[in-house]
PDB file of C-alpha atoms in Angstrom:
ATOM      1  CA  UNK A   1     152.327 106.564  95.303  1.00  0.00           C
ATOM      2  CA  UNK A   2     150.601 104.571  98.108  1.00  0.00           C
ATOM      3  CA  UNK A   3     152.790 103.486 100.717  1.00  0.00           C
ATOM      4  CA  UNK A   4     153.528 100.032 101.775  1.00  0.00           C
ATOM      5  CA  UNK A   5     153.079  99.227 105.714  1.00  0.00           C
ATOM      6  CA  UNK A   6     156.501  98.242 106.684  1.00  0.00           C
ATOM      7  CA  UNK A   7     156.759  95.124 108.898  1.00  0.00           C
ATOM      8  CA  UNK A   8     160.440  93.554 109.025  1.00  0.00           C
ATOM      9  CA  UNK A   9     160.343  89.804 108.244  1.00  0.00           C
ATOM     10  CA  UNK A  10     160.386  87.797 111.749  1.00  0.00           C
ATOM     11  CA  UNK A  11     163.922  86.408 113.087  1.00  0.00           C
ATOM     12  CA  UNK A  12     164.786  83.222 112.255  1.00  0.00           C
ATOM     13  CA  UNK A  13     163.724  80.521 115.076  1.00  0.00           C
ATOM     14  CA  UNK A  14     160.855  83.303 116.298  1.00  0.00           C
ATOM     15  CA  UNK A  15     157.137  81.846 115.482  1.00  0.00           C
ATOM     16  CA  UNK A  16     155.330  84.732 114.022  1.00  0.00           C
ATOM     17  CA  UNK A  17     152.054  85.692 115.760  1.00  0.00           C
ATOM     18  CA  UNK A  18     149.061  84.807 114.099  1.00  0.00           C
ATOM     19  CA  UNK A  19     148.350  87.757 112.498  1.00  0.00           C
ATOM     20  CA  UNK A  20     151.999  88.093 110.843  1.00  0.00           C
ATOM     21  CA  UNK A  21     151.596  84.076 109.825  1.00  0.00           C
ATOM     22  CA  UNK A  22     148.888  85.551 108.022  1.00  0.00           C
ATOM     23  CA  UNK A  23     150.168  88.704 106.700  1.00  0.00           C
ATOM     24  CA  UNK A  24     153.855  86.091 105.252  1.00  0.00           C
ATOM     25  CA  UNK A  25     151.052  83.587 103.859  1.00  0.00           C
ATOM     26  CA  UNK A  26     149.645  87.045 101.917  1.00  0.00           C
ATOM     27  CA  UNK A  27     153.125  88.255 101.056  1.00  0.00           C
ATOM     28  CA  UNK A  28     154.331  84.807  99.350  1.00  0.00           C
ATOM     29  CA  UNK A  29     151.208  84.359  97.527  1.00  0.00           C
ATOM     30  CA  UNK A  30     150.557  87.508  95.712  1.00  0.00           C
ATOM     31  CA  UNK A  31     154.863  87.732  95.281  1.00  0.00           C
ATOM     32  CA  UNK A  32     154.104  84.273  93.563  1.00  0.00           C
ATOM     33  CA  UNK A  33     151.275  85.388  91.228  1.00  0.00           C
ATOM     34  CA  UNK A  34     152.692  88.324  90.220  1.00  0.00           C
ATOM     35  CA  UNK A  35     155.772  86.826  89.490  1.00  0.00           C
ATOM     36  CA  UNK A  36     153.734  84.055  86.946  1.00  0.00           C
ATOM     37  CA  UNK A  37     150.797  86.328  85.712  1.00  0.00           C
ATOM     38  CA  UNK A  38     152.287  90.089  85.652  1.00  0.00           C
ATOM     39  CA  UNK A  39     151.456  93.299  88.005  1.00  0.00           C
ATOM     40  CA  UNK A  40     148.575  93.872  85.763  1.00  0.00           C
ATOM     41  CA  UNK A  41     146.782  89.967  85.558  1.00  0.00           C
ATOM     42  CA  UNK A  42     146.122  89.374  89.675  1.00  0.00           C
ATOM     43  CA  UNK A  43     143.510  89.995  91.499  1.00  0.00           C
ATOM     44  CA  UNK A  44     143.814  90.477  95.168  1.00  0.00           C
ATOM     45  CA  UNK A  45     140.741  88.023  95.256  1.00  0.00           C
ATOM     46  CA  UNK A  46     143.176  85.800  93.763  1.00  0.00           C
ATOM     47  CA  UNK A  47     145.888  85.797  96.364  1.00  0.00           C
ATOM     48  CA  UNK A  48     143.105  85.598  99.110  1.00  0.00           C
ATOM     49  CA  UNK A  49     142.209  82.804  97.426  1.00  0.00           C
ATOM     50  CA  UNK A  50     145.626  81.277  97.428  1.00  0.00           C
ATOM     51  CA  UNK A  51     146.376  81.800 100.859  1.00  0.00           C
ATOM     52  CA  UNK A  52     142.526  79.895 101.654  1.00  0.00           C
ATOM     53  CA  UNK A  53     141.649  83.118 103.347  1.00  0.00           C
ATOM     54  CA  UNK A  54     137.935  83.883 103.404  1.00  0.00           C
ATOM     55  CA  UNK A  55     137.685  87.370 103.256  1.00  0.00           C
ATOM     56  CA  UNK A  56     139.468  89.571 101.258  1.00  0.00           C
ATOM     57  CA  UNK A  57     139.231  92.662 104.291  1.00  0.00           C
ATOM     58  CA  UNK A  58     142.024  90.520 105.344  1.00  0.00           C
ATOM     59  CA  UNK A  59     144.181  91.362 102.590  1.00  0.00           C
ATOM     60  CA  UNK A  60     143.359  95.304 102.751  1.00  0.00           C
ATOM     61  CA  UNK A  61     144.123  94.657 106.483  1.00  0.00           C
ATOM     62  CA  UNK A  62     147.702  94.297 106.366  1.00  0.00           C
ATOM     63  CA  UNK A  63     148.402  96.039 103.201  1.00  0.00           C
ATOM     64  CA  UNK A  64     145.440  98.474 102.541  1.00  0.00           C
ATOM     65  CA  UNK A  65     145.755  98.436  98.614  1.00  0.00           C
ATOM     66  CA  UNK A  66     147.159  96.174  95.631  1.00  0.00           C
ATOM     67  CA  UNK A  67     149.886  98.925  95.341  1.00  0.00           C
ATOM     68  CA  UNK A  68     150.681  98.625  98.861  1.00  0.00           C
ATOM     69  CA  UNK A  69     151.087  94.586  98.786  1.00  0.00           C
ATOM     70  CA  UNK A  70     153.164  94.801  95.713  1.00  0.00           C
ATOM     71  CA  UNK A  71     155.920  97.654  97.756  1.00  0.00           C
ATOM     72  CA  UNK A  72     155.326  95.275 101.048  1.00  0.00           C
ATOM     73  CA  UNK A  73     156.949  92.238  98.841  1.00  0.00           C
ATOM     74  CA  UNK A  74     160.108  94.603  97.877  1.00  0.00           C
ATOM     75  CA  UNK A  75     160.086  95.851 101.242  1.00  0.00           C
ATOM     76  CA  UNK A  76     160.293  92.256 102.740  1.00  0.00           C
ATOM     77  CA  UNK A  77     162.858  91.011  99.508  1.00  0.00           C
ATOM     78  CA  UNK A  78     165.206  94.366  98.829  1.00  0.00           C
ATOM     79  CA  UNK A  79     166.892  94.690 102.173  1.00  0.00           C
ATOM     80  CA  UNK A  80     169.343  91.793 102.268  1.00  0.00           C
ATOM     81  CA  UNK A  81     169.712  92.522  98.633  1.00  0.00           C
ATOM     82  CA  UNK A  82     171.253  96.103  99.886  1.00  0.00           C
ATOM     83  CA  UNK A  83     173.257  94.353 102.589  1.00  0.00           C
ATOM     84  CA  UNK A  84     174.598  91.640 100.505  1.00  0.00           C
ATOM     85  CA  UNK A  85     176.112  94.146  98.101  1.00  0.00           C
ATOM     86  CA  UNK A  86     177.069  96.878 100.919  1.00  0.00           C
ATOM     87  CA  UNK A  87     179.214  94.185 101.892  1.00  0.00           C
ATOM     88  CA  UNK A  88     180.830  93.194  98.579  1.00  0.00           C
ATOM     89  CA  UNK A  89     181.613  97.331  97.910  1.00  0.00           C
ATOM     90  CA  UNK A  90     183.217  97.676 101.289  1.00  0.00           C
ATOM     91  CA  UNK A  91     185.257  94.779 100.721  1.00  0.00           C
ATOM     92  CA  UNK A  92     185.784  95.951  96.934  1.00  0.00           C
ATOM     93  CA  UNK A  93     187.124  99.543  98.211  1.00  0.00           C
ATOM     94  CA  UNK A  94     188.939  97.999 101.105  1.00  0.00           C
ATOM     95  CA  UNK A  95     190.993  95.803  99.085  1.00  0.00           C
ATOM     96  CA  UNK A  96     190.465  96.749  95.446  1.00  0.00           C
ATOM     97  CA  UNK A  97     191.308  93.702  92.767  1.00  0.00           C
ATOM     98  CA  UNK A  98     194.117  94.346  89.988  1.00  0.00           C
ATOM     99  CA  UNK A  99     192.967  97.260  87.751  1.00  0.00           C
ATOM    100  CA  UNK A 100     192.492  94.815  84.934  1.00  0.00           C
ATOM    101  CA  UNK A 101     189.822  92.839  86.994  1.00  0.00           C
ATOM    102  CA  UNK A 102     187.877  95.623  88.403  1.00  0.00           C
ATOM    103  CA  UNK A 103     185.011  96.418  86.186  1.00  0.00           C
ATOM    104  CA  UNK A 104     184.368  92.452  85.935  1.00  0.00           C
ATOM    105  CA  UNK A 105     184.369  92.372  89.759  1.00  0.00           C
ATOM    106  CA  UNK A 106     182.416  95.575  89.701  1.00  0.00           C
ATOM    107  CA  UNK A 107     179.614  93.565  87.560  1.00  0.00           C
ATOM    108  CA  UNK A 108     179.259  90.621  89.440  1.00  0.00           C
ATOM    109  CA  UNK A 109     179.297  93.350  92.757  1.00  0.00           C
ATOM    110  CA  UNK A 110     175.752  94.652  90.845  1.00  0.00           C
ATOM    111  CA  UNK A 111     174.415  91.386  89.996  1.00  0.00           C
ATOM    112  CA  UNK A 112     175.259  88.557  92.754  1.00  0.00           C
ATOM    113  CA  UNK A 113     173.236  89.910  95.467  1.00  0.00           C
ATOM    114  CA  UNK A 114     170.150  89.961  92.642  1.00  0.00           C
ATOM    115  CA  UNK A 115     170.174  86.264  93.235  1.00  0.00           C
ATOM    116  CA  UNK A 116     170.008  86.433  96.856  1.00  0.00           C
ATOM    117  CA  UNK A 117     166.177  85.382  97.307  1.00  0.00           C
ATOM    118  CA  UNK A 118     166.851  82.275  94.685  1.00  0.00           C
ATOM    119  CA  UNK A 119     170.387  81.221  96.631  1.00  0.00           C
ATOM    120  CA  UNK A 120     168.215  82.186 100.220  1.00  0.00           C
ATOM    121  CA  UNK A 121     164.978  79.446  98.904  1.00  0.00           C
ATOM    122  CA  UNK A 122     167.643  77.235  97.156  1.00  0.00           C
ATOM    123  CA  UNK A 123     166.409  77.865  93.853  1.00  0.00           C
ATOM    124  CA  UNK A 124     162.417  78.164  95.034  1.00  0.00           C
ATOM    125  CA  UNK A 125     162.194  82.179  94.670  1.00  0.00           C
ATOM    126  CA  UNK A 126     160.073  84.365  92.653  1.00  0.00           C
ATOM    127  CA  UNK A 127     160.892  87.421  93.140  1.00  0.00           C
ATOM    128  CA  UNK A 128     163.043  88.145  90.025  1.00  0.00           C
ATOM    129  CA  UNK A 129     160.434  87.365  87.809  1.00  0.00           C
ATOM    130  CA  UNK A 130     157.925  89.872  89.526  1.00  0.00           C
ATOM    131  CA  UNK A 131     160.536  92.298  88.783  1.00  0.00           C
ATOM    132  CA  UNK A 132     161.107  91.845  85.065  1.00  0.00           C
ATOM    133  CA  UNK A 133     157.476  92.319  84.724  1.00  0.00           C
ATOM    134  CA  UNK A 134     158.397  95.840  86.248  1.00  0.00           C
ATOM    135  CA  UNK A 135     160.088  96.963  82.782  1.00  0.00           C
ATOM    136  CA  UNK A 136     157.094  95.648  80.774  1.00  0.00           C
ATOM    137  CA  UNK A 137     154.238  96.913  82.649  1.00  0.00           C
ATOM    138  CA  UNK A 138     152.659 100.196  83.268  1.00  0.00           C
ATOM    139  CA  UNK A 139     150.362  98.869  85.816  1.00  0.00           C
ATOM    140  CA  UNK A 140     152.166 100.606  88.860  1.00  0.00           C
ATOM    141  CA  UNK A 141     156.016 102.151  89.045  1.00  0.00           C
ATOM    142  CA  UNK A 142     157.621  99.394  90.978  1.00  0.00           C
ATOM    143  CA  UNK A 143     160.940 100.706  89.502  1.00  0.00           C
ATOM    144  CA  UNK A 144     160.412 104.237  90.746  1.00  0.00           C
ATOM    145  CA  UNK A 145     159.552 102.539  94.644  1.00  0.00           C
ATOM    146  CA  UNK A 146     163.003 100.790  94.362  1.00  0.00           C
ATOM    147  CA  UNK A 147     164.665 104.173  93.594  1.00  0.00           C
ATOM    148  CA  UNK A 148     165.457 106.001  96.647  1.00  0.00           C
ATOM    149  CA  UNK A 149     165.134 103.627  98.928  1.00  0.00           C
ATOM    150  CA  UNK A 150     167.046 100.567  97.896  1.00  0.00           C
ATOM    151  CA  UNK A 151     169.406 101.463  94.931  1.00  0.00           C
ATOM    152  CA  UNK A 152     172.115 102.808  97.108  1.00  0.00           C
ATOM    153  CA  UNK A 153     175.028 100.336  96.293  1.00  0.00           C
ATOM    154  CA  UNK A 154     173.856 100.072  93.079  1.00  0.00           C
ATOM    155  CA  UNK A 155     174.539 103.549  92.536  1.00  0.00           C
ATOM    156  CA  UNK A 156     177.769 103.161  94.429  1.00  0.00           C
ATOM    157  CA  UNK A 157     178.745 100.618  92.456  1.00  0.00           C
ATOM    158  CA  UNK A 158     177.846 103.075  89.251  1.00  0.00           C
ATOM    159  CA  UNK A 159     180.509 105.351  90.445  1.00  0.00           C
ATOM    160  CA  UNK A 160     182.960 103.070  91.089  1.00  0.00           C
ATOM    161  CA  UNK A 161     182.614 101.595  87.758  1.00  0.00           C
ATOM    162  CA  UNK A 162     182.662 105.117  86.274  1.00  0.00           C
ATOM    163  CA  UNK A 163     185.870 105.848  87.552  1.00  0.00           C
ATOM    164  CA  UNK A 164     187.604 102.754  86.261  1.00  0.00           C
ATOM    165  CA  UNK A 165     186.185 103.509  82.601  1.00  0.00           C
ATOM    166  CA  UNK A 166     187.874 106.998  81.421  1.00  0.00           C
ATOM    167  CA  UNK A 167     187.680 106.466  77.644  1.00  0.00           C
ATOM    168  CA  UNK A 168     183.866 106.710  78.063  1.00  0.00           C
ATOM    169  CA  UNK A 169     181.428 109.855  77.707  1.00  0.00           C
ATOM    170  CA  UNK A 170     178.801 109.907  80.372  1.00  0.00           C
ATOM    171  CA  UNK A 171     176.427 109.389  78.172  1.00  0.00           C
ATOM    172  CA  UNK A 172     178.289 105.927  76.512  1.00  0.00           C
ATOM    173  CA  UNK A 173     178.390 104.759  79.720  1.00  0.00           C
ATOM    174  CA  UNK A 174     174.584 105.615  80.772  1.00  0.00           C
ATOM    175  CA  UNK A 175     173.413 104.208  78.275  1.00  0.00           C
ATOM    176  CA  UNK A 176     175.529 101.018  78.921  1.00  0.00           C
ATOM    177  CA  UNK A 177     174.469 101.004  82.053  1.00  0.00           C
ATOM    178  CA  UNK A 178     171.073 101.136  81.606  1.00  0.00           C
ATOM    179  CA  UNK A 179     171.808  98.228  78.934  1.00  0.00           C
ATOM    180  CA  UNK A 180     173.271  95.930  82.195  1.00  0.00           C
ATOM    181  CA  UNK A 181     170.491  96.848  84.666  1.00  0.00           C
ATOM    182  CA  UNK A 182     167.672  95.346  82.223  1.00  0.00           C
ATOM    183  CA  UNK A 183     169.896  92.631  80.835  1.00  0.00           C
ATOM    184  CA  UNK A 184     170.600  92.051  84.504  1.00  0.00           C
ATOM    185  CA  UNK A 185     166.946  91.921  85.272  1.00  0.00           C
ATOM    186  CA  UNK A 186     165.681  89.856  82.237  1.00  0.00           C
ATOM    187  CA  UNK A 187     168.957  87.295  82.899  1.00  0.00           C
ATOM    188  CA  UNK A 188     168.066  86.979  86.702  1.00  0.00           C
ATOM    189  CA  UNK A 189     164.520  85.912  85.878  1.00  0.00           C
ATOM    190  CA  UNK A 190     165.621  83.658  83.275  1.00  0.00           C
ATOM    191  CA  UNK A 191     167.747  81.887  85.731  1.00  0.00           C
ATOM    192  CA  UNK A 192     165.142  82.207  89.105  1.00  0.00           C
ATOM    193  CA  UNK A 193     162.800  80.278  86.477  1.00  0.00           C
ATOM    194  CA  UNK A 194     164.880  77.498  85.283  1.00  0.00           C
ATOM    195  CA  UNK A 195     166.300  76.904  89.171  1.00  0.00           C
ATOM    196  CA  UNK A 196     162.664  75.636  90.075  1.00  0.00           C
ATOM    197  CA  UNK A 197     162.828  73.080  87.774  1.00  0.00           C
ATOM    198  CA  UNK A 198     166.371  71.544  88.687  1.00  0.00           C
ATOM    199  CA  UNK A 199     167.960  70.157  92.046  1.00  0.00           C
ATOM    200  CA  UNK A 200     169.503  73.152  94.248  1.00  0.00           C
ATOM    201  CA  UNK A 201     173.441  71.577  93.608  1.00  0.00           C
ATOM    202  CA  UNK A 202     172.390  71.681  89.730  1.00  0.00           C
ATOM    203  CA  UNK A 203     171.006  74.951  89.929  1.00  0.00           C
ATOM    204  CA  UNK A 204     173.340  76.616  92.133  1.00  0.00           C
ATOM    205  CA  UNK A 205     176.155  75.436  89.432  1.00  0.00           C
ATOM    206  CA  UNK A 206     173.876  76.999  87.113  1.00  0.00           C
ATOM    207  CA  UNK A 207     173.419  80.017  89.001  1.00  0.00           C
ATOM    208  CA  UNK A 208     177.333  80.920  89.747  1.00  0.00           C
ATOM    209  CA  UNK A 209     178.526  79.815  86.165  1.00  0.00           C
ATOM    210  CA  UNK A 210     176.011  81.961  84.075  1.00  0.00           C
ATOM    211  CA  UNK A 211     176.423  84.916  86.936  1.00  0.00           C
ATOM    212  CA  UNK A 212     180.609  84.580  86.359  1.00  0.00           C
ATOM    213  CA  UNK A 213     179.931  84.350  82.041  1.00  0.00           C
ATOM    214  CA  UNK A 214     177.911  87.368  82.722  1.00  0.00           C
ATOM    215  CA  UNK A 215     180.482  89.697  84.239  1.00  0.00           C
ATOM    216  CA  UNK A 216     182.937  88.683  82.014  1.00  0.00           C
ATOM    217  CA  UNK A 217     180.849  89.544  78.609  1.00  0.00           C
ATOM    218  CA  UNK A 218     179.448  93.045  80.658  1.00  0.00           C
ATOM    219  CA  UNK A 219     183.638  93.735  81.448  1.00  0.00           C
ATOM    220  CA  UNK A 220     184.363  93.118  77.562  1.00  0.00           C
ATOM    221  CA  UNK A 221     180.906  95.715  76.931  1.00  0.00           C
ATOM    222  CA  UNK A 222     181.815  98.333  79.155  1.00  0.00           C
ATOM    223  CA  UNK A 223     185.740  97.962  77.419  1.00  0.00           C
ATOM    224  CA  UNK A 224     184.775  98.345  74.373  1.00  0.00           C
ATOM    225  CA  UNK A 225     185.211 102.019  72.542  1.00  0.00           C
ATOM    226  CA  UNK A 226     182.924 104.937  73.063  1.00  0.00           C
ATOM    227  CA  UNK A 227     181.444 104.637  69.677  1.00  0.00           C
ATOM    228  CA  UNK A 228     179.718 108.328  70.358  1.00  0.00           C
ATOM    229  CA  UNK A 229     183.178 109.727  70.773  1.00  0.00           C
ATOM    230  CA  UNK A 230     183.963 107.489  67.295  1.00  0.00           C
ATOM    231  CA  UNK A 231     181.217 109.365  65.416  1.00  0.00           C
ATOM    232  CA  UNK A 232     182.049 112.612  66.714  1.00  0.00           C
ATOM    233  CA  UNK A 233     185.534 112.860  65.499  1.00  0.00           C
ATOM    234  CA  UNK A 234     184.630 111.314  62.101  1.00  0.00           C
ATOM    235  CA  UNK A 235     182.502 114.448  61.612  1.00  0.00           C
ATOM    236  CA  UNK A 236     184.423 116.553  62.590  1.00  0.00           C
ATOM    237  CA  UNK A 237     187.516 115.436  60.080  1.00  0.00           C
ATOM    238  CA  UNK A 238     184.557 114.959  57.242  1.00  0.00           C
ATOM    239  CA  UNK A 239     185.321 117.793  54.736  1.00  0.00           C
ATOM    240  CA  UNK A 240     182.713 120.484  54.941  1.00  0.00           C
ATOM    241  CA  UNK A 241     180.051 120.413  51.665  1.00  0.00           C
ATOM    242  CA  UNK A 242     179.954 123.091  49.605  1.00  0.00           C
ATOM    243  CA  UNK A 243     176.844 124.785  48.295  1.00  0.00           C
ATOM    244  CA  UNK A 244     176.595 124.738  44.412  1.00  0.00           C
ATOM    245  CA  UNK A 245     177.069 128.246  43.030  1.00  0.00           C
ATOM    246  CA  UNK A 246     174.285 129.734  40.978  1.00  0.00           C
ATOM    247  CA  UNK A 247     175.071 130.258  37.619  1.00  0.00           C
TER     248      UNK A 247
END
């Protein structure tokens, strides 16, 4: 997997040197592309192009591949997502909500800080559409980049929800876990998409009241019955079939 050249984004009120102007303009246009057209339908000609670059050496410059560009954008996006929820599960394990609000809490712990690069452009992002493509696409294994390096609190935040969920089997809650991640994903691009096309007070309402009706429907998911556990006990009280005798 090619690595991505890590440059930190530039602190607010600094202006960027030339060359990192260039390298943001780069950043922002492919993150844009991609996020319309799919890992698989840009070109890097293309987000020269967009950027009104002349030569495309520019591009393998500052990122040396396609690849690379594509890991620089979650490298430039997935940090204050980390922080943001860091925060929340320090807070959460500091002063822990009543038991009955927990896993709801624990939900919108996983999937508020997803929306921090729509809140951080007031509704102008695009960087939760170019990861739903990420589920769809073989192009590259944007998913397996992520892992390792910024899925720490969303691990965490597995555990934590683990413990507060004793009536299911690991693998019941796995696999509704895995449900919440993509659902969180698809949902999150869904919203990024129809932010862009509304004032930032409209979409922000938007934003908090579908992220709030998704926690509580997840909560009411993750409380249902282990329906593996269901099966296993109904087969296990089913009567055992007898073979017919030979006559």
């Amino acid at each position: 997997m090619p690595k991505s050249r890590h440059h930190a984004p530039p602190a607010a009120g600094v202006r960027p040197a030339r060359s990192e102007r260039t390298r943001l303009e780069l950043l922002l246009a492919a993150e844009k592309l991609l996020a319309l057209h799919g890992l698989r339908g840009v070109s890097l000609r293309q987000v020269v192009a967009a950027t009104q670059q002349r030569n495309i050496s520019t591009v393998h410059y500052h990122f040396g591949s396609r690849e690379a560009l594509v890991y620089a954008i979650c490298d430039f996006r997935m940090p204050a997502i980390e922080e943001a929820r860091a925060a929340r599960i320090a807070r959460f394990i500091e002063s822990p909500p009543a038991r009955a609000e927990r896993v709801r809490e624990l939900v919108h712990i996983l999937v508020e800080p997803t929306a921090q690069p729509v809140v951080a452009s007031r509704g102008r992002s695009h960087f939760r559409r170019l990861l739903a493509h990420s589920f769809v696409s073989d192009g590259m294994d944007l998913r397996g980049y992520i892992a390792g390096r910024y899925d720490l609190g969303i691990q965490q935040t597995a555990d934590l929800m683990r413990q507060e969920l004793p009536h299911l089997s690991r693998a019941t809650f796995g696999t509704r876990w895995a449900l919440l991640i993509r659902s969180m994903t698809y949902l999150l691009a869904n919203l990024e998409t129809r932010a862009e096309l509304l004032s930032w007070r409209k979409a922000k309402k938007m934003l908090d009241g579908e992220i709030d009706a998704m926690a509580t429907a997840f909560a009411g998911f993750f409380a249902a019955p282990d329906g593996c556990n269901k099966d296993a006990r109904r087969r296990s009280r089913a009567p055992a079939t007898r073979k017919p005798t030979k006559r």
